[in-house]
mmCIF file of C-alpha atoms and ligand atoms in Angstrom:
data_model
loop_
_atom_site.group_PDB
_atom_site.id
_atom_site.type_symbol
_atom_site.label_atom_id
_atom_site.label_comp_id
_atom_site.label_asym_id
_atom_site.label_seq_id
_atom_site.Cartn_x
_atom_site.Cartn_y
_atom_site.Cartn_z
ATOM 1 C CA UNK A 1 -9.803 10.573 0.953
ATOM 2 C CA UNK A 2 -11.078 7.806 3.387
ATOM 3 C CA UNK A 3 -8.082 5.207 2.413
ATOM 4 C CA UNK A 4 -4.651 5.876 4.349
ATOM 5 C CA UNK A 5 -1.443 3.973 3.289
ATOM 6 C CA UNK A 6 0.865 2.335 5.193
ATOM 7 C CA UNK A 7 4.278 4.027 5.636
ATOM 8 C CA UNK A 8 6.223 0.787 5.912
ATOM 9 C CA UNK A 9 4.458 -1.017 2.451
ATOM 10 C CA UNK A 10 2.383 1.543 1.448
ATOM 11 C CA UNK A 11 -0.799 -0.919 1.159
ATOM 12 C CA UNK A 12 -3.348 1.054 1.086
ATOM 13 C CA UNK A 13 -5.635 0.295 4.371
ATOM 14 C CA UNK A 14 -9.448 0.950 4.813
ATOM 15 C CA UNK A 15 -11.112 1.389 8.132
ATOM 16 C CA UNK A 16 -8.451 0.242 9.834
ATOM 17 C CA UNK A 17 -5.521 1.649 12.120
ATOM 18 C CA UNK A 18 -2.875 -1.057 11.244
ATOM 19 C CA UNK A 19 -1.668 -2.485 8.082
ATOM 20 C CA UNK A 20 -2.872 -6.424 7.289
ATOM 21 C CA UNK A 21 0.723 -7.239 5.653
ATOM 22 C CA UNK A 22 3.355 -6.048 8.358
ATOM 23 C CA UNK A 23 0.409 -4.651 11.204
ATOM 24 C CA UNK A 24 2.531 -0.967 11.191
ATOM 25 C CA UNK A 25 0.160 0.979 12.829
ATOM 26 C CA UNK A 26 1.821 4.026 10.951
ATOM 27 C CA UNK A 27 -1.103 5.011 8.283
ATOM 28 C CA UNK A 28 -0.689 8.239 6.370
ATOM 29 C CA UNK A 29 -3.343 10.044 4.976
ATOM 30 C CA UNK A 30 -0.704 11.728 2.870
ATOM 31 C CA UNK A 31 -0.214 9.505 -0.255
ATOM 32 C CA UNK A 32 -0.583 9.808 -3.958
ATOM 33 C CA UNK A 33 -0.889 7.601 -7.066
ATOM 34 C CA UNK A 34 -2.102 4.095 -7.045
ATOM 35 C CA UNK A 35 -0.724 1.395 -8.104
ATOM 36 C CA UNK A 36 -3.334 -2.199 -8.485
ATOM 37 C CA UNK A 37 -1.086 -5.091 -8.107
ATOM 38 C CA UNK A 38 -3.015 -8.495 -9.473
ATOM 39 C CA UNK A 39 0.153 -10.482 -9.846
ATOM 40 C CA UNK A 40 2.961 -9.402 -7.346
ATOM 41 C CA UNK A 41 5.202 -12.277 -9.147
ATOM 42 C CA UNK A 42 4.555 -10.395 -12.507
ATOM 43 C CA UNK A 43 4.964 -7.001 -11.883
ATOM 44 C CA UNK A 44 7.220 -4.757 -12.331
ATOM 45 C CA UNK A 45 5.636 -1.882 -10.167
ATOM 46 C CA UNK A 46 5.422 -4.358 -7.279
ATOM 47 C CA UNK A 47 8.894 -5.543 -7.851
ATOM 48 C CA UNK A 48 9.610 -1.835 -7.501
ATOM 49 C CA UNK A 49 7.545 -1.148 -4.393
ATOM 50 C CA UNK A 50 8.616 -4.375 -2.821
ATOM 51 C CA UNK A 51 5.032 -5.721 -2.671
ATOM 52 C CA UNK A 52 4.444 -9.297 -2.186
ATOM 53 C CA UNK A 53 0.753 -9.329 -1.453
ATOM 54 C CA UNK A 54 -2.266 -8.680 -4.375
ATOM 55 C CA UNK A 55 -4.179 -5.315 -3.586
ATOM 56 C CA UNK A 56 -3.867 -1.469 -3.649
ATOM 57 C CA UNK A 57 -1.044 0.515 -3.140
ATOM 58 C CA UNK A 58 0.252 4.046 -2.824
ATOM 59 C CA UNK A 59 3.054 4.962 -5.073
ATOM 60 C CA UNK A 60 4.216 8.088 -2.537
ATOM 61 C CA UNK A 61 3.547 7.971 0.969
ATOM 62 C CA UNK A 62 4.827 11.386 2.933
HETATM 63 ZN ZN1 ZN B 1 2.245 -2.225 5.550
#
């Protein structure tokens, strides 16, 4: 798995060694389940995961 997600907002980050949203430089190649926000204002998920920010996330990050 190439995609590593961020510990802090779990975004999940792609040939990169920082996250774009809060540039934690603490990726984890340990993650599992994804969650595709399209609407952070309308979603429950990213209510849940605190997301603000449209894109890919990790639903566990260890
Ligand atoms: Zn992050």
């Amino acid at each position: 798995m190439a995609e590593k997600a961020c510990s802090e907002c779990h975004r999940l980050v792609e040939e990169s060694t920082e996250c774009p949203i809060d540039k934690n430089n603490d990726l984890r190649s340990n993650w599992s389940g994804l969650a595709v926000i399209y609407d952070p204002e309308d979603s429950e998920i990213a209510d849940k995961l605190g997301v603000s920010v449209a894109g890919r996330y990790a639903i566990s990050v260890r």
